[in-house]
PDB file of C-alpha atoms in Angstrom:
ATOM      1  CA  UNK A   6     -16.683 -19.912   9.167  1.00 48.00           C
ATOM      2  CA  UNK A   7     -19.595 -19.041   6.596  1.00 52.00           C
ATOM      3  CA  UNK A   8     -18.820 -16.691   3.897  1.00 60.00           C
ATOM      4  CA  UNK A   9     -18.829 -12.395   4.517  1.00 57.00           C
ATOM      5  CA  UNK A  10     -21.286 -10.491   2.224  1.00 59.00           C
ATOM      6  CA  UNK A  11     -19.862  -7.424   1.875  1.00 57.00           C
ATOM      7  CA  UNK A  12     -21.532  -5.125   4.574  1.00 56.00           C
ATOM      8  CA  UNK A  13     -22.457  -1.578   4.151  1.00 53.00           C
ATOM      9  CA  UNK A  14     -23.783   0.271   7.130  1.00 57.00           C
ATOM     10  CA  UNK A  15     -23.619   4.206   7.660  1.00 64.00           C
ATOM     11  CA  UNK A  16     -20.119   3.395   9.976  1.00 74.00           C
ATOM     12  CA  UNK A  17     -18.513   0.035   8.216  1.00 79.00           C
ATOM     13  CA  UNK A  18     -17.322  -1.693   5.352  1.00 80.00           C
ATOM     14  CA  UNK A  19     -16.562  -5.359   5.158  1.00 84.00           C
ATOM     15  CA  UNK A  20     -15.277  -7.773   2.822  1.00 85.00           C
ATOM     16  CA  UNK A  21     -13.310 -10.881   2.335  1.00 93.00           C
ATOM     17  CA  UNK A  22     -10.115 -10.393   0.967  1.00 94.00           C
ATOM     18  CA  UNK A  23     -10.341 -12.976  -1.394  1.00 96.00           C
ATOM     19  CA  UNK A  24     -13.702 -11.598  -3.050  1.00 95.00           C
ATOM     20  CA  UNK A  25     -12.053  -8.830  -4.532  1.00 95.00           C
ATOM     21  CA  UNK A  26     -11.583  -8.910  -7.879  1.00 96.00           C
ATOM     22  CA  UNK A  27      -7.660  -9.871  -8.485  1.00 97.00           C
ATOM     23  CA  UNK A  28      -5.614  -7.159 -10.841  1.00 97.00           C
ATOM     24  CA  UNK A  29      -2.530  -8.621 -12.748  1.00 98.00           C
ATOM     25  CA  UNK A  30      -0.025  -7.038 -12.261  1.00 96.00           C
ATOM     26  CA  UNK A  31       2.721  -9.305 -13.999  1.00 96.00           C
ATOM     27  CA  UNK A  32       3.595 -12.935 -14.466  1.00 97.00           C
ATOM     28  CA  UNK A  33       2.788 -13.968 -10.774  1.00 98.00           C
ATOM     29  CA  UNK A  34       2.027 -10.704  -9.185  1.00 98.00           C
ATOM     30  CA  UNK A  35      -1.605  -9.530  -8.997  1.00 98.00           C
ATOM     31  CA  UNK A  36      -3.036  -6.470  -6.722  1.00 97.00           C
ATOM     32  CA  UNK A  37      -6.648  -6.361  -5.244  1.00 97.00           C
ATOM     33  CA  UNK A  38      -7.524  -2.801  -4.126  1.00 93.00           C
ATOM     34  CA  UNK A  39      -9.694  -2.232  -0.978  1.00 92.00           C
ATOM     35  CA  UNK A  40     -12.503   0.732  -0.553  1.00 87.00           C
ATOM     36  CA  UNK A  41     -10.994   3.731   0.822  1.00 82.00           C
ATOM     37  CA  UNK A  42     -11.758   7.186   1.632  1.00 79.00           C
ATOM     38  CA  UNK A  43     -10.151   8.393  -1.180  1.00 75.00           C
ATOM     39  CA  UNK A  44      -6.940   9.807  -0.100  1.00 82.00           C
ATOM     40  CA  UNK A  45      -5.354   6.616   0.957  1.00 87.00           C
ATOM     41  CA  UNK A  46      -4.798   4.196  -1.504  1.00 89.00           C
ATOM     42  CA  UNK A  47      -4.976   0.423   0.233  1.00 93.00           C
ATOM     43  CA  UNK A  48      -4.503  -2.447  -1.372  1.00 94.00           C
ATOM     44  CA  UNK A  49      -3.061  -6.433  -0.897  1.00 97.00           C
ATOM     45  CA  UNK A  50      -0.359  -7.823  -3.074  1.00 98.00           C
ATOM     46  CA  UNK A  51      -0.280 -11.695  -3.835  1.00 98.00           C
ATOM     47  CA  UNK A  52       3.481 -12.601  -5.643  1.00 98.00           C
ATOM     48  CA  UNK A  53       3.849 -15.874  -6.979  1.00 98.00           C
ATOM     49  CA  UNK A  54       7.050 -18.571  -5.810  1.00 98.00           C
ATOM     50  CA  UNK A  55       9.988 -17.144  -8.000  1.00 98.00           C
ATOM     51  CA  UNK A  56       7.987 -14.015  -8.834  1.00 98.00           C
ATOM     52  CA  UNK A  57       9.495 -10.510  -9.601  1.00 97.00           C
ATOM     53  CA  UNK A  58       7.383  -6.956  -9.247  1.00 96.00           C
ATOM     54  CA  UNK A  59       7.102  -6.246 -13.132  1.00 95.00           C
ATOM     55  CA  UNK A  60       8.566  -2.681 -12.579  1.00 93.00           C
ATOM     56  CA  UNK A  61      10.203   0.214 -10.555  1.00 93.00           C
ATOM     57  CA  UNK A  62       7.719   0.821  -8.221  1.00 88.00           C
ATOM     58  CA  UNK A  63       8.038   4.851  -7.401  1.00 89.00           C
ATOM     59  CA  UNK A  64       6.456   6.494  -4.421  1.00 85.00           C
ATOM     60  CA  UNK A  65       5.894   9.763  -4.172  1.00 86.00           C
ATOM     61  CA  UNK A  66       4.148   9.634  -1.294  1.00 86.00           C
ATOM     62  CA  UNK A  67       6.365   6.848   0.400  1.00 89.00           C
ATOM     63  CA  UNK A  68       4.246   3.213   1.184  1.00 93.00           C
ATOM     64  CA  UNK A  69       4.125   1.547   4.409  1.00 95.00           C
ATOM     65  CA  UNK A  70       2.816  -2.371   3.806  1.00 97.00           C
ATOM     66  CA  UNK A  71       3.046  -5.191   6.506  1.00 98.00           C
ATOM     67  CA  UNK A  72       3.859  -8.966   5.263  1.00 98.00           C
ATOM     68  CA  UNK A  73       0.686 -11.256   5.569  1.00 98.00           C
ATOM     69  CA  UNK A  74       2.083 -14.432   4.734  1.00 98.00           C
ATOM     70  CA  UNK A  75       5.566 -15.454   2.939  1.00 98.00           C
ATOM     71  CA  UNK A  76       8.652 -13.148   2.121  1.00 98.00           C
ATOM     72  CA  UNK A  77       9.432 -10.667  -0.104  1.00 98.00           C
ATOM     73  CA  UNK A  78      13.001  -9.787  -0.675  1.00 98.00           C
ATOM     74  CA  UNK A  79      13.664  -6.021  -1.053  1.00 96.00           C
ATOM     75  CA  UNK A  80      17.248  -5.538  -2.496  1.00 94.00           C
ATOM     76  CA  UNK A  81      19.245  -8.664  -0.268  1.00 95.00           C
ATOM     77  CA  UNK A  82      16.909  -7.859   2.457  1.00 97.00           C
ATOM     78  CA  UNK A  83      14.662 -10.849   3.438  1.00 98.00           C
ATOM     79  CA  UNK A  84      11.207  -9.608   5.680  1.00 98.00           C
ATOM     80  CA  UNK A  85       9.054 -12.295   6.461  1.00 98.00           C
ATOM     81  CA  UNK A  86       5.391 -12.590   7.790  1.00 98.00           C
ATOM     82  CA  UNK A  87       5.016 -10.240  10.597  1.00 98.00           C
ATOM     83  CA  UNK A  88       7.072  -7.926   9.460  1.00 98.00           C
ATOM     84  CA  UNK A  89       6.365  -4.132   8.620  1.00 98.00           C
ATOM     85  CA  UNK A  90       8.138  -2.104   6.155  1.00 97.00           C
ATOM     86  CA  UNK A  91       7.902   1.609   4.913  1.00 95.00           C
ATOM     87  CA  UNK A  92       9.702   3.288   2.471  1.00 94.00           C
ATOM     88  CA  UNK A  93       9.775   7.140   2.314  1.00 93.00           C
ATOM     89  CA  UNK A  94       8.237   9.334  -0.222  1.00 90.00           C
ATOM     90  CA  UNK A  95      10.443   9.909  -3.025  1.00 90.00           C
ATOM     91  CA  UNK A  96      12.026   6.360  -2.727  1.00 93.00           C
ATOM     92  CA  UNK A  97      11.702   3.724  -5.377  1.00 93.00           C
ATOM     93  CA  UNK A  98      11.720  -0.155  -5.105  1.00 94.00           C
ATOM     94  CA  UNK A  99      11.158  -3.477  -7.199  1.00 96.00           C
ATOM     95  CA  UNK A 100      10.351  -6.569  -4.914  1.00 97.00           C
ATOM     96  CA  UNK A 101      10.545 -10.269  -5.362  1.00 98.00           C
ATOM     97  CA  UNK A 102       9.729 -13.593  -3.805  1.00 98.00           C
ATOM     98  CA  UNK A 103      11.487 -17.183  -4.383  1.00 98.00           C
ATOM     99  CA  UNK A 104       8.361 -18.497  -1.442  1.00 98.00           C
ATOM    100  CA  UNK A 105       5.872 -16.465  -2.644  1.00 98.00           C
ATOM    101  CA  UNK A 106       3.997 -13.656  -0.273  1.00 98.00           C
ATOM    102  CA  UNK A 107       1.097 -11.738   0.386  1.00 98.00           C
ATOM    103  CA  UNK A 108       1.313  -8.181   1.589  1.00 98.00           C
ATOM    104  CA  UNK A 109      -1.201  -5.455   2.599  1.00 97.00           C
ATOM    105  CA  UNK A 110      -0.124  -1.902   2.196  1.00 95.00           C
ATOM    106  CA  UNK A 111      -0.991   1.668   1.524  1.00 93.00           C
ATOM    107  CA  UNK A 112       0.401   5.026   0.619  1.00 88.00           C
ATOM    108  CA  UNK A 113      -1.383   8.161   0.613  1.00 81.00           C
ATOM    109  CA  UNK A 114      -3.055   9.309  -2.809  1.00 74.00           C
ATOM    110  CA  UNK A 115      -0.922  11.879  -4.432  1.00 68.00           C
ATOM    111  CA  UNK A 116      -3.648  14.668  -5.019  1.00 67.00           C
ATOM    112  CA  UNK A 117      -4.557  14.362  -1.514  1.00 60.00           C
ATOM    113  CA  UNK A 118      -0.820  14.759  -0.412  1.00 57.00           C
ATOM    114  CA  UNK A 119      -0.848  17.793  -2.300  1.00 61.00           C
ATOM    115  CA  UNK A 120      -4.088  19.343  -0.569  1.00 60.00           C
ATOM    116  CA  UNK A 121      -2.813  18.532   2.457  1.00 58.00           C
ATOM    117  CA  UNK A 122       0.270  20.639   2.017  1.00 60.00           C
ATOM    118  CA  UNK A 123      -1.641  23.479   0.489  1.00 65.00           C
ATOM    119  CA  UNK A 124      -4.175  23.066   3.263  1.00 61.00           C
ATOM    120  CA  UNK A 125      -1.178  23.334   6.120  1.00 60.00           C
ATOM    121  CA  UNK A 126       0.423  26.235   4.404  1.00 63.00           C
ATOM    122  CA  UNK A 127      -2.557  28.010   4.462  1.00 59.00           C
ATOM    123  CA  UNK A 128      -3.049  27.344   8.230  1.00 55.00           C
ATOM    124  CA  UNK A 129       0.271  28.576   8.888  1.00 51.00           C
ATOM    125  CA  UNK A 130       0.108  32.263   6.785  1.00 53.00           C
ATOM    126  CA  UNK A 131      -3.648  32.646   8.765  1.00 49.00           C
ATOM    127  CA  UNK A 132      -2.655  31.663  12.272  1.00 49.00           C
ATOM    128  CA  UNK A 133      -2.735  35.119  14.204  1.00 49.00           C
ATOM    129  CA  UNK A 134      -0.987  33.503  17.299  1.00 50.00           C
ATOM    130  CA  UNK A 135       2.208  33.287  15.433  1.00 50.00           C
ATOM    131  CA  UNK A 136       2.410  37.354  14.433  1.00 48.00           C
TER     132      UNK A 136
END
């Protein structure tokens, strides 16, 4: 298989994982975001053999991410490729790998989470149906 230009048309975006630009994260953890619309945040995770997430990682908004390739250990829980994992907003977690793994995820932007909220609120107080 030839290599994917990214493609632009009016209804699709398309690009090869591995042509966008790495981020590091930490020793053995780098992050390569993917185009959105904006109000989800999506992104793949590559973690070194013997790696460890540099930090806490909070969610506010809870993340969802499904394991490409490897493991990733999550507290004494082992998930493998295949598997998908979420963690609820508010929750907090710091994953590591002694095989190395790649993940893609997402979580919803915060400001969008918020105008969401304020958006359903508003339908609520407005809906006549309700009295």
């Amino acid at each position: 298989m030839g290599r994917l230009d990214a493609i632009s048309v009016s209804t699709m975006q398309a690009s090869l994982i591995d042509d966008v630009p790495a981020i590091r994260i930490g020793a053995g953890c780098t992050r390569r975001d993917l185009s959105s619309d904006g109000s989800v945040r999506v992104w793949v995770v590559d973690m070194e053999p013997g790696s460890t997430w540099p930090y806490v990682d909070d969610h506010d908004t809870g993340e969802h991410y499904y394991v490409i390739e490897g493991e990733v250990i999550e507290g004494r829980t082992r998930f493998g490729a295949g598997t998908y994992v979420r963690f609820l907003p508010g929750t907090s977690h710091r994953p590591r790998t002694e095989s190395g793994v790649r993940l893609i995820g997402f979580n919803l932007d915060p400001a969008a989470m918020t105008a969401a909220r304020e958006a359903a609120s508003r339908a609520h107080r407005f809906n006549y149906s309700q009295g």
